[in-house]
Coordinates of C-alpha atoms and ligand atoms in Angstrom, one line a residue:
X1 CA 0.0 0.0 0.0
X2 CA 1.2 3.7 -1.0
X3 CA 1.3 6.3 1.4
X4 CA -0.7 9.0 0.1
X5 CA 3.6 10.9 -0.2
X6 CA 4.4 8.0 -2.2
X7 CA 1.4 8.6 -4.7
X8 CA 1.3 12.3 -4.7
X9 CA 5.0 11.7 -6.2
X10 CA 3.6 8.6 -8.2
X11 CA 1.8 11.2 -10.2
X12 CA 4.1 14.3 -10.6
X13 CA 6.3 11.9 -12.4
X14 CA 3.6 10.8 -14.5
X15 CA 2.8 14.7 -15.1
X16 CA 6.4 14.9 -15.5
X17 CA 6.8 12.2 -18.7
X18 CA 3.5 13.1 -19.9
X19 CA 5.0 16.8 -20.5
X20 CA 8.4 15.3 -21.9
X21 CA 6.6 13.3 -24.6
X22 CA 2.8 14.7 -25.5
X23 CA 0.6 17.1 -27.5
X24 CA -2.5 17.6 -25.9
X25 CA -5.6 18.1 -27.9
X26 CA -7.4 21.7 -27.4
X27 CA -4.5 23.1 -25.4
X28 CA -2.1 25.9 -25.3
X29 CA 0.3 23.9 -23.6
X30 CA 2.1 26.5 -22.2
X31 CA -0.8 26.8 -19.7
X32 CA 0.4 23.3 -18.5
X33 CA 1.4 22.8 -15.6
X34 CA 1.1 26.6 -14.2
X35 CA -2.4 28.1 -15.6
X36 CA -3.9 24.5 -16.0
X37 CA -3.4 21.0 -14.0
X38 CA -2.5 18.0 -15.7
X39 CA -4.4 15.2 -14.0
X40 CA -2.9 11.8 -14.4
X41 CA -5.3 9.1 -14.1
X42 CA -5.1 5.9 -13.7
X43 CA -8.5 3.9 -13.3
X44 CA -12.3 4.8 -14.1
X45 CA -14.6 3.2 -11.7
X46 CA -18.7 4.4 -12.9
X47 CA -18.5 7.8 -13.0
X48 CA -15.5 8.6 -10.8
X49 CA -12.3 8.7 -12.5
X50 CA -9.2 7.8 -10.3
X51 CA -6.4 9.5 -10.3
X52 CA -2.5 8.8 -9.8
X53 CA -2.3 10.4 -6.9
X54 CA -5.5 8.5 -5.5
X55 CA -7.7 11.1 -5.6
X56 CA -11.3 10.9 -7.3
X57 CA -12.9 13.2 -9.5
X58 CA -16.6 12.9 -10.6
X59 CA -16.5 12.7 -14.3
X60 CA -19.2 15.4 -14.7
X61 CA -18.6 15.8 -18.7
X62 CA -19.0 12.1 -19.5
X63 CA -15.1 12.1 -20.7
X64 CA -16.0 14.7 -23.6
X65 CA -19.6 13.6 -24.1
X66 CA -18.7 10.0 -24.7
X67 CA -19.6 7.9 -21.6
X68 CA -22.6 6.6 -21.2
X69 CA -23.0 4.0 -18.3
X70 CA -19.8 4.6 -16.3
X71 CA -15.6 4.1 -17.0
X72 CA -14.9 0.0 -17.4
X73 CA -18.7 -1.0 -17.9
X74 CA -18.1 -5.0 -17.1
X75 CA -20.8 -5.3 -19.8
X76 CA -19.0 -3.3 -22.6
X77 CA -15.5 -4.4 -21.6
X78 CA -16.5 -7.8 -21.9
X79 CA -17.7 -7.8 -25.2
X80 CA -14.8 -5.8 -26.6
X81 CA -12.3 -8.8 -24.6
X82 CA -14.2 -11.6 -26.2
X83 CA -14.4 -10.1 -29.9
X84 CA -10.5 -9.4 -29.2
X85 CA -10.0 -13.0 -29.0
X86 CA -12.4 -13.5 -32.0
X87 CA -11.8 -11.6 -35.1
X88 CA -10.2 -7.6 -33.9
X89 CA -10.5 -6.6 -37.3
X90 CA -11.2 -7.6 -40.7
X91 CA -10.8 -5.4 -44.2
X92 CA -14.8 -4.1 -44.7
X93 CA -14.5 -3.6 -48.6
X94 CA -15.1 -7.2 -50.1
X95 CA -15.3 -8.9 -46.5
X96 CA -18.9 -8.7 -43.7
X97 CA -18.3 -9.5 -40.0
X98 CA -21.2 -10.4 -37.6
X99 CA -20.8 -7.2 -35.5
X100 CA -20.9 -5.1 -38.0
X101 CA -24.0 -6.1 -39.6
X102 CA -25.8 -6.9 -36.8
X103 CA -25.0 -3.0 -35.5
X104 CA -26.1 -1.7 -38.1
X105 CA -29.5 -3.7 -38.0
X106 CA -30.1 -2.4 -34.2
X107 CA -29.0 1.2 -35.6
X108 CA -31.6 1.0 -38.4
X109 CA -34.7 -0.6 -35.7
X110 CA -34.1 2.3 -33.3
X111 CA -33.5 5.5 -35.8
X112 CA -36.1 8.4 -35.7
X113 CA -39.0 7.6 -38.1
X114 CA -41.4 10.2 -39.5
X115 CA -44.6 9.2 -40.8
X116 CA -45.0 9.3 -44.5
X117 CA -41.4 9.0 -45.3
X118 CA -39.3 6.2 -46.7
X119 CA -37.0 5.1 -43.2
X120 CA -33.4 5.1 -42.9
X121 CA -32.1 2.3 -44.5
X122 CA -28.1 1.8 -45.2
X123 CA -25.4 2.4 -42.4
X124 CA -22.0 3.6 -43.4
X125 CA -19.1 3.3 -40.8
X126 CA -16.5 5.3 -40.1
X127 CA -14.0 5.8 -37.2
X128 CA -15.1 8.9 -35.5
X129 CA -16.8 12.0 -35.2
X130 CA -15.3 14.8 -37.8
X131 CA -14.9 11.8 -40.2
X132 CA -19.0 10.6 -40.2
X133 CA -19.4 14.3 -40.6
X134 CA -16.9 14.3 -44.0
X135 CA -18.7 11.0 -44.9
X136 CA -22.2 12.9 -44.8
X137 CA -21.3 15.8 -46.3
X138 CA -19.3 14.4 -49.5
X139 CA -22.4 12.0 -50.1
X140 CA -24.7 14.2 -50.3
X141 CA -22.6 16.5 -52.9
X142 CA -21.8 13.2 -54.8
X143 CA -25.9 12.1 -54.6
X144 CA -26.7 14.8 -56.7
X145 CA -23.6 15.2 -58.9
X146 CA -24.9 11.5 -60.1
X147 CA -28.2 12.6 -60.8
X148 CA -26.7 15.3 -63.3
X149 CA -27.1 18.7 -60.4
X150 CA -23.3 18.7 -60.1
X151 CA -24.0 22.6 -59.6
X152 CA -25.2 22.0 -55.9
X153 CA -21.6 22.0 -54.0
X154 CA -22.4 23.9 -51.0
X155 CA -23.4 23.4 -47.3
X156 CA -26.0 25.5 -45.4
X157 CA -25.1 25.1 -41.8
X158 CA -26.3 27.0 -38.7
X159 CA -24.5 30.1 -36.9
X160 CA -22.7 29.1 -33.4
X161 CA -22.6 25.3 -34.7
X162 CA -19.9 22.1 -34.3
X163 CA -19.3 19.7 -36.8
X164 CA -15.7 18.5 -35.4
X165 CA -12.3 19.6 -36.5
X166 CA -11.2 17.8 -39.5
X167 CA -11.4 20.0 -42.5
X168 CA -14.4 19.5 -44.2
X169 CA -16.2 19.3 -40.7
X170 CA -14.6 22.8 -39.8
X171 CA -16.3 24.2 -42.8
X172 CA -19.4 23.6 -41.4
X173 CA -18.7 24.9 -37.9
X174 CA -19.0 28.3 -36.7
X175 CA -17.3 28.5 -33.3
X176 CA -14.5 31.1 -33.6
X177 CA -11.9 29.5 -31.4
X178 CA -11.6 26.6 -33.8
X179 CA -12.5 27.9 -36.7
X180 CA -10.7 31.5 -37.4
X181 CA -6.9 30.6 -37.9
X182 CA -8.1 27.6 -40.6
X183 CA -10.4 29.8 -42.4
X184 CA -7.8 30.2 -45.2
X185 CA -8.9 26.4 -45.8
X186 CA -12.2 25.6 -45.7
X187 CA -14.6 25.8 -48.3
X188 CA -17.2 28.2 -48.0
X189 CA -20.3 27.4 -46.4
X190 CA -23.5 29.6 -46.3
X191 CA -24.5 30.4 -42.3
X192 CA -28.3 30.4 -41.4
X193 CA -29.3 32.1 -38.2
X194 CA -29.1 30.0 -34.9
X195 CA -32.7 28.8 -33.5
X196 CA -30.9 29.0 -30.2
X197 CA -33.6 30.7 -27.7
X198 CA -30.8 32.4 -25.7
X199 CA -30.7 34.9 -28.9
X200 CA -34.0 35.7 -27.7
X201 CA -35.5 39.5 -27.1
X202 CA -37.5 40.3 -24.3
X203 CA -40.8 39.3 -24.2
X204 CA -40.0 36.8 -27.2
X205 CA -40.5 33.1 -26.6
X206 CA -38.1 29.6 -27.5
X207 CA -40.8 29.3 -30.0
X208 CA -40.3 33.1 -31.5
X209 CA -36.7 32.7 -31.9
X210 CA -36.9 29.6 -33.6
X211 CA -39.6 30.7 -36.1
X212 CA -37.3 33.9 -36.9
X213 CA -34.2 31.5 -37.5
X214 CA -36.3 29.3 -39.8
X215 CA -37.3 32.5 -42.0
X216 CA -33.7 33.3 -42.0
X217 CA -33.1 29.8 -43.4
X218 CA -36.0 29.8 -45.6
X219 CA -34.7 33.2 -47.4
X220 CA -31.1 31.5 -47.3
X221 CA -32.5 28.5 -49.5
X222 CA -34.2 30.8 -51.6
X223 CA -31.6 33.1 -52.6
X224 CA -29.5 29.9 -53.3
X225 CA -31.7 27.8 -54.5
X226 CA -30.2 25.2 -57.3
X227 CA -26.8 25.6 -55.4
X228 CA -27.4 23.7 -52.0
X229 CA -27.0 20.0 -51.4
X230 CA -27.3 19.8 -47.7
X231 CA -28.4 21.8 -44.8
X232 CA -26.4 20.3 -41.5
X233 CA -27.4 21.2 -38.0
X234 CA -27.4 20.0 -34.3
X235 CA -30.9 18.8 -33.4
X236 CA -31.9 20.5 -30.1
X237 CA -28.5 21.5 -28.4
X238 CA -25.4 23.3 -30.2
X239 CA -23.0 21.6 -27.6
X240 CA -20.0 22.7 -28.4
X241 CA -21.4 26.1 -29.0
X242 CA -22.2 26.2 -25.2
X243 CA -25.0 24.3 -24.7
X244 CA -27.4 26.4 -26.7
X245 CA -30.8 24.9 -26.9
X246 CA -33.4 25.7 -29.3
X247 CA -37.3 24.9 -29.1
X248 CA -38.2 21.5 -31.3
X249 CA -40.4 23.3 -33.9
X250 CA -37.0 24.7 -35.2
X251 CA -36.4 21.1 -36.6
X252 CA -40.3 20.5 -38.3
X253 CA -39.5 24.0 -39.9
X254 CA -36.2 23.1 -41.2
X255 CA -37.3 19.3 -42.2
X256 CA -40.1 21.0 -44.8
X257 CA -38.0 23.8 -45.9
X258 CA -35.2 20.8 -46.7
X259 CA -38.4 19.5 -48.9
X260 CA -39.5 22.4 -49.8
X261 CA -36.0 23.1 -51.8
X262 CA -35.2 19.7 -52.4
X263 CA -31.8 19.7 -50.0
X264 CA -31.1 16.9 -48.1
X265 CA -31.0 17.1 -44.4
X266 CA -27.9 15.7 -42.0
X267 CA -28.8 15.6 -39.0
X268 CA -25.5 15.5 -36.2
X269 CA -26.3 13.4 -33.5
X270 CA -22.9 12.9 -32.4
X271 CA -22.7 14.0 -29.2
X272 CA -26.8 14.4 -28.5
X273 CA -27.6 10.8 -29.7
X274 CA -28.1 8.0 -27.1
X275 CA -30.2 9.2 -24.9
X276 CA -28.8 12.3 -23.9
X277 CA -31.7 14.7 -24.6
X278 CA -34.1 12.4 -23.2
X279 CA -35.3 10.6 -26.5
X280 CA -32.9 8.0 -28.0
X281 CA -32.1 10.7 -30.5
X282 CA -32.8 14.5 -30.6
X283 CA -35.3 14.3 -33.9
X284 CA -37.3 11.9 -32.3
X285 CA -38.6 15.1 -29.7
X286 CA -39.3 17.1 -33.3
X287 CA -41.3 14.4 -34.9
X288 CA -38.5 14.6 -37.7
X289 CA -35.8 12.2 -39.8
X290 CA -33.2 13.3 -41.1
X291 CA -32.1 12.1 -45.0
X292 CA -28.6 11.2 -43.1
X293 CA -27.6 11.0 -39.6
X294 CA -24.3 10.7 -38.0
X295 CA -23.7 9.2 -34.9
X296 CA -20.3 8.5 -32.8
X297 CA -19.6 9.8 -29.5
X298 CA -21.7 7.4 -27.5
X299 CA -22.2 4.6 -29.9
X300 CA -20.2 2.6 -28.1
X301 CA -20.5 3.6 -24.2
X302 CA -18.0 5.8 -24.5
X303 CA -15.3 2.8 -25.0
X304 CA -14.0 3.0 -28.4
X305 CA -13.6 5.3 -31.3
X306 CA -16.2 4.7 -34.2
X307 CA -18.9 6.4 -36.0
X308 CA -21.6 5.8 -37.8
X309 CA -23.8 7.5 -40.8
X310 CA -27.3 6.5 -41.5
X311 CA -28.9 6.6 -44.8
X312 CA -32.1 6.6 -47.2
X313 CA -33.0 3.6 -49.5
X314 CA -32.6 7.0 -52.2
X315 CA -29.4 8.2 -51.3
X316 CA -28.0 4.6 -51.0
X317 CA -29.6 4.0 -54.7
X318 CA -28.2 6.9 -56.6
X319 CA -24.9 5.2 -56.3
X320 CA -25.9 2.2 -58.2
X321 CA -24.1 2.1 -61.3
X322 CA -21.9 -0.1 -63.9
X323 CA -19.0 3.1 -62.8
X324 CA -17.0 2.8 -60.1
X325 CA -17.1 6.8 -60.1
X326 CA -21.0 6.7 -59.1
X327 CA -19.5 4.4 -56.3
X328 CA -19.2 6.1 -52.9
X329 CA -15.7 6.5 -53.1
X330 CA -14.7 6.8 -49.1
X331 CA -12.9 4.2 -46.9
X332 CA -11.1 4.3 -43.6
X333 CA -8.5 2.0 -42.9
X334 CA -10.5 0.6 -39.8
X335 CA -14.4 1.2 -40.9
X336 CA -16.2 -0.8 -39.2
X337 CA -13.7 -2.1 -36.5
X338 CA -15.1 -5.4 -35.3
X339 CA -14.1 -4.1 -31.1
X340 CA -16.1 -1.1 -31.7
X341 CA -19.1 -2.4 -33.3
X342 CA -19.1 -4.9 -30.5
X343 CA -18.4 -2.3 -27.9
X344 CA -21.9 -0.5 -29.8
X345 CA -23.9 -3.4 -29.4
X346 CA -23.2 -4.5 -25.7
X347 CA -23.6 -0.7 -25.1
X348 CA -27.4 -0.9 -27.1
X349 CA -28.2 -3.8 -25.4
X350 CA -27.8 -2.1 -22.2
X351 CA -30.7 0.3 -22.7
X352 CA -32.7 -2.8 -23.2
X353 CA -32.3 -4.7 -19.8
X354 CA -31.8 -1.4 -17.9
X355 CA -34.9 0.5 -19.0
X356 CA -32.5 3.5 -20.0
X357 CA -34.5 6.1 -20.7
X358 CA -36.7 5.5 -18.1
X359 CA -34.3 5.9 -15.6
X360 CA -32.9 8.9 -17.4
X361 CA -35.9 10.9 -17.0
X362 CA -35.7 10.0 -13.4
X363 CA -32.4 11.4 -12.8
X364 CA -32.7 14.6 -15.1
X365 CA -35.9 15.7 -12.9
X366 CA -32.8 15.4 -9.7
X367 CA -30.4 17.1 -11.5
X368 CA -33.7 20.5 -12.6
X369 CA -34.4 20.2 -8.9
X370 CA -30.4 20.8 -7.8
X371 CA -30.6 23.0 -11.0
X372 CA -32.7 25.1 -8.9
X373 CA -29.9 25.8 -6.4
X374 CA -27.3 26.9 -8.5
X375 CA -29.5 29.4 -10.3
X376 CA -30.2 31.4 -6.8
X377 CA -26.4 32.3 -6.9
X378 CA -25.9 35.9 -8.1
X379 CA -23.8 35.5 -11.1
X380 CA -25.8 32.5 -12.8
X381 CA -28.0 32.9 -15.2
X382 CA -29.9 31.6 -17.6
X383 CA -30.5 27.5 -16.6
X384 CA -31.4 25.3 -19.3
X385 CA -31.9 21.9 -19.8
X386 CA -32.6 19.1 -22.2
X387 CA -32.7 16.0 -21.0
X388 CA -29.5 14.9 -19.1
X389 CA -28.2 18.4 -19.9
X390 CA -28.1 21.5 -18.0
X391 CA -26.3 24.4 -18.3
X392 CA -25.9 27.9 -17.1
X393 CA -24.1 31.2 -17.7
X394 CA -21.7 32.7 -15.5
X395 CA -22.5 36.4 -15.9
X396 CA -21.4 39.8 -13.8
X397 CA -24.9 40.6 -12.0
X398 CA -27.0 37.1 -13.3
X399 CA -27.5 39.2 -16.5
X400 CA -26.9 36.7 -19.4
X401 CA -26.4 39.7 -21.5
X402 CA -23.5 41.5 -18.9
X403 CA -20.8 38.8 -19.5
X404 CA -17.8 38.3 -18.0
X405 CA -14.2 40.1 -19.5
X406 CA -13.1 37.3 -21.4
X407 CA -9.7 37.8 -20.0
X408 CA -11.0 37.2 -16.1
X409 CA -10.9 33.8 -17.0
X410 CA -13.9 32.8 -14.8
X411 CA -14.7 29.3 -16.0
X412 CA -11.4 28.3 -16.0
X413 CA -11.6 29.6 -12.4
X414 CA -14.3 27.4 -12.0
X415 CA -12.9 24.3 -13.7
X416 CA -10.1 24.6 -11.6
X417 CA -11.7 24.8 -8.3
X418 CA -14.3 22.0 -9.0
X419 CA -11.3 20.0 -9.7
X420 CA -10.0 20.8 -6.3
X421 CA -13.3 20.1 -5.3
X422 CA -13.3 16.4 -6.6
X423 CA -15.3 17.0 -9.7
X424 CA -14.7 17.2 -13.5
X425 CA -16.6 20.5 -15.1
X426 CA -14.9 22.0 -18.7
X427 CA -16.8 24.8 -18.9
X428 CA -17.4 26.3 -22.8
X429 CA -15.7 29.7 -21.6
X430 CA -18.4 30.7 -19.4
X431 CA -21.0 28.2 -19.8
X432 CA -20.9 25.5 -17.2
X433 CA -22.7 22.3 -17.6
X434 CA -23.2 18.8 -16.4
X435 CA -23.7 15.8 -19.0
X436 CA -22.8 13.1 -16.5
X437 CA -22.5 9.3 -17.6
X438 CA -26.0 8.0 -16.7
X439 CA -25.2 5.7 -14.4
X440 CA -24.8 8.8 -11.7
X441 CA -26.4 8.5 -8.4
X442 CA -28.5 10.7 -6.1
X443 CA -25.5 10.9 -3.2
X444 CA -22.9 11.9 -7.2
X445 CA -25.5 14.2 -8.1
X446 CA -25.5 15.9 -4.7
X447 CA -22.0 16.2 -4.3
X448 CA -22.1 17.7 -8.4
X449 CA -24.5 20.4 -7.0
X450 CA -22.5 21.4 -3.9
X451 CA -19.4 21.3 -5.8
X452 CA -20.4 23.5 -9.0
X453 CA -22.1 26.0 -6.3
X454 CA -19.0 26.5 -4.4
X455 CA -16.7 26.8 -7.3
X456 CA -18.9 29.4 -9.0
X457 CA -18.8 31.1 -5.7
X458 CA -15.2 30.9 -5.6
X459 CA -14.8 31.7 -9.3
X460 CA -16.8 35.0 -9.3
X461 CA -15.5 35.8 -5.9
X462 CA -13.1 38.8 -7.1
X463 CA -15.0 39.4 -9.7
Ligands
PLP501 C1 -17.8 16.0 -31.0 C2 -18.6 16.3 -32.1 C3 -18.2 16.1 -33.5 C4 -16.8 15.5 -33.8 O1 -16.6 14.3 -33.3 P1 -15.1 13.8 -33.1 O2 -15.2 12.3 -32.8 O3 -14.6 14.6 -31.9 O4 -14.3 14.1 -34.3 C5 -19.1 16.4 -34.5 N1 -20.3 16.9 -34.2 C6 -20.7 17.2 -33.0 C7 -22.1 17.7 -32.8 C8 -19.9 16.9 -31.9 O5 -20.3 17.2 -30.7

C-alpha cells in the first residue's frame, strides 16, 4: 500500500513524462502545468475517474460527451475482450463481420422515423466523429452530382454550430476559437441564423426565436436555390457552442423547408444521440428524420472510437451504377472495427435490460431540482436543460447579457476549483454544464450540485 507521499509523487512523475513526450488536444500547452493541471489518471470506476495520486474526481462531462454508463462498464468491456479473441479486425470492402452487420441492423430498428417517409435504411461506418461528418457531407454533394445537379456543392449550416475539427467538418462549424486561424482552408459554407432561444428579445418566446431562425433559413435557400446540397445542424443543443438549446419546432421548420428546396438534411447526433436529450435521439422530440444522420460519441459507451452514418434507401440507390465513379468512393483503414461495433452493441443492449431512458428521465428531474440551487447564486443565469443536460451562464450581475471580460478567465476559475473540489466540469468559456454518464447516483449528483455552487462562488468571488 502507497502512502498518500508516495502517490502524490507517483503522479508528478507521470505529469512529469507526460510533459516530456505529449501534445495535448485543445490546449495551449504553455498553460500546463502553471495556468492548467494536468491530471494523471489511472482507473475509471462508474462515473468517478481515479487518479494517480489516489484522488477521485466525478467525471461530470462524461469524458468529452462519450460515456454513457460509467468508465470500465463490465458489460462493454467484456464484449470488446471476447471479440478481441475472436476476429479484432477484418478489411470491410469485399469482407462482412457479424458485429458489424448486426450494429447496423439495431441502428436502423431504433433510428427516428417520421410518418410518411421512406426510413433510414443503409449504415455507413467510419471511425469517428469529424470523419461521419466528412462521410455525410461528401455524399450528399456526390448524390446529386450522379443525378446530373453537379452545380449543388455547397453546405448551409447554422451560426454558433460544431461539426468537429477535420477539415471538411470545420467548414461547417461556426465556433470562432476553432475555426478562425483555418479559415484560409475551408470551403465556403452559407450560415443560417441559430434557432438558439438564448438569442431571444424580451418578451420573445423559444418558439419566437426559432420561427425567426427558420425565416432566415428559408430566405437562405431561396436566394441559393439550385446551389445547396445539404443543410447540416445539431438537433436541439449546439453543444459545443455552449449548450445552446433551441425549441423543437425549429427542426419541423427546417425538415419542410429541406423538402421544400429539395436539400437533403444531415442531422448531427454525435454528441446528442443515445439518450442524452431524453429521446434516443434529438429528432425523435421534433417528430422529424433526417435524410442522413451521423452518430459516434456514445455509440459505443464511451469505450472505443467509431462512428456511424445512416442513410435513405434513395441516397444509398443513386450510387448504383456499372461506374465505379458513381460508387461512394470513401474508406477508412478501420471502418467498421469489429471491437467497436461490438463495444456498440453491448452498449445498445444495455438500454434494453436497464430501462435506459426511463431511468434517465428520473435522474434529469434530480439534476432540474439541484438546477434550482445553482440558479439562486448571483452571477448564474440563464439554466437550461434538455434532458440529461443542463447548463448555465456565469454572468457579472445574473444578467446573461452583462458577460464576463473574457480575460477574467472565470470558467477556467471554476474548472479549476471544482477539480479541487473532486469533480470534472470543462466549462465552454463561461457556460458551465453537467452531461454526466447515466449511471450517476442521487448521493454523485449531490455532491455535483455542492461542488459547481462552491466553485462558481469561488470563481466570481473577485469578480
Ligand atoms: C464531438 C462532435 C463532433 C466531432 O466528433 P469527433 O469524434 O470529436 O471528431 C461532431 N459533431 C458534434 C455535434 C460533436 O459534438
Amino acid at each position: 500500500m502507497l502512502h498518500d507521499a508516495d502517490m502524490i509523487a507517483a503522479a508528478d512523475g507521470w505529469r512529469t513524462r507526460d510533459l516530456d513526450v505529449l501534445w495535448h488536444p485543445c490546449t495551449q500547452m504553455r498553460e500546463h502545468p502553471g495556468v492548467l493541471p494536468l491530471v494523471p489518471i489511472e482507473r475509471g470506476e462508474g462515473a468517478w475517474l481515479v487518479g494517480r495520486d489516489g484522488r477521485r474526481y466525478l467525471d461530470a462531462v462524461s469524458s468529452w460527451w462519450t460515456n454513457l454508463f460509467g468508465h470500465a462498464e463490465a458489460r462493454i468491456a467484456g464484449a470488446i475482450a471476447r471479440q478481441a479473441h475472436t476476429l479484432e479486425q477484418v478489411i470491410l470492402a469485399g469482407f462482412s463481420h457479424q458485429p458489424a452487420v448486426e450494429l447496423a441492423e439495431k441502428l436502423l430498428a431504433i433510428a427516428p422515423r417520421e410518418p410518411g417517409r421512406a426510413p433510414l435504411a443503409k449504415v455507413f461506418y467510419a471511425d469517428n466523429g469529424s470523419a461521419g461528418v466528412e462521410v455525410a457531407l461528401k455524399m450528399a454533394f456526390h448524390w446529386f452530382r450522379n443525378r446530373g445537379e453537379g452545380k449543388r456543392t455547397r453546405f448551409v449550416a447554422l451560426h454558433n454550430g460544431y461539426h468537429g475539427e477535420t477539415i471538411g467538418a470545420l467548414a461547417v462549424g461556426d465556433i470562432p476559437l476553432y475555426r478562425r486561424v483555418y479559415a484560409p482552408l475551408l470551403a465556403e459554407a452559407l450560415f443560417a441564423p441559430s434557432p438558439d432561444s438564448y438569442a431571444a428579445e424580451p418578451g420573445e418566446t423559444a418558439a419566437d426565436c426559432a420561427e425567426r431562425a427558420a425565416e432566415g433559413l428559408r430566405e437562405l435557400l431561396e436566394r441559393h436555390s439550385g446551389e445547396v446540397c445539404a443543410l447540416i445542424l445539431e438537433p436541439r443543443v449546439q453543444c459545443a457552442g455552449g449548450m445552446r438549446m433551441h425549441d423543437p419546432r425549429y427542426l419541423r421548420r427546417a425538415r419542410d423547408l429541406c423538402d421544400a428546396h429539395g436539400v437533403l438534411l444531415i442531422a448531427d447526433e454525435i454528441a446528442v444521440g443515445f439518450g442524452r436529450t431524453g429521446t434516443m435521439f434529438a429528432c425523435e422530440g421534433a417528430g422529424i428524420q433526417p435524410d442522413l444522420l451521423c452518430l459516434s460519441k456514445g455509440l459505443t459507451g464511451g469505450f472505443l472510437p467509431l462512428a456511424a452514418v445512416l442513410a435513405t434507401q434513395a441516397i444509398y440507390d443513386g450510387f448504383l451504377d456499372d461506374s465505379r465513379e458513381r460508387a461512394f468512393l470513401h474508406s477508412h483503414s478501420y471502418t467498421g472495427n469489429p471491437l467497436a461495433c461490438a463495444a456498440a452493441l453491448a452498449s445498445l443492449a444495455i438500454f434494453d435490460t436497464d430501462d435506459v431512458l426511463a431511468r434517465n428521465r428520473a435522474t434529469a428531474a434530480r439534476m432540474a431540482a439541484l438546477a434550482a440551487s445553482i440558479v439562486e447564486l448571483p452571477h448564474v443565469a440563464d439554466v437550461r436543460q434538455a434532458g440529461m443536460i443542463v447548463a448555465f451562464e456565469l454572468t457579472r450581475d445574473g444578467d446573461r447579457h452583462a458577460p464576463f471580460e473574457p480575460a477574467a478567465r472565470i470558467g477556467l476559475r471554476a474548472y479549476r476549483a471544482a477539480l479541487e473540489g473532486g469533480v470534472v466540469l470543462r466549462p465552454l468559456g463561461d457556460t458551465l454544464y453537467w452531461m454526466p454518464p447515466y449511471c450517476i447516483d442521487d448521493e454523485q449528483l449531490h455532491l455535483l450540485a455542492r461542488v459547481t455552487r462552491d466553485a462558481i462562488l469561488e470563481a466570481t468571488a473577485c469578480a
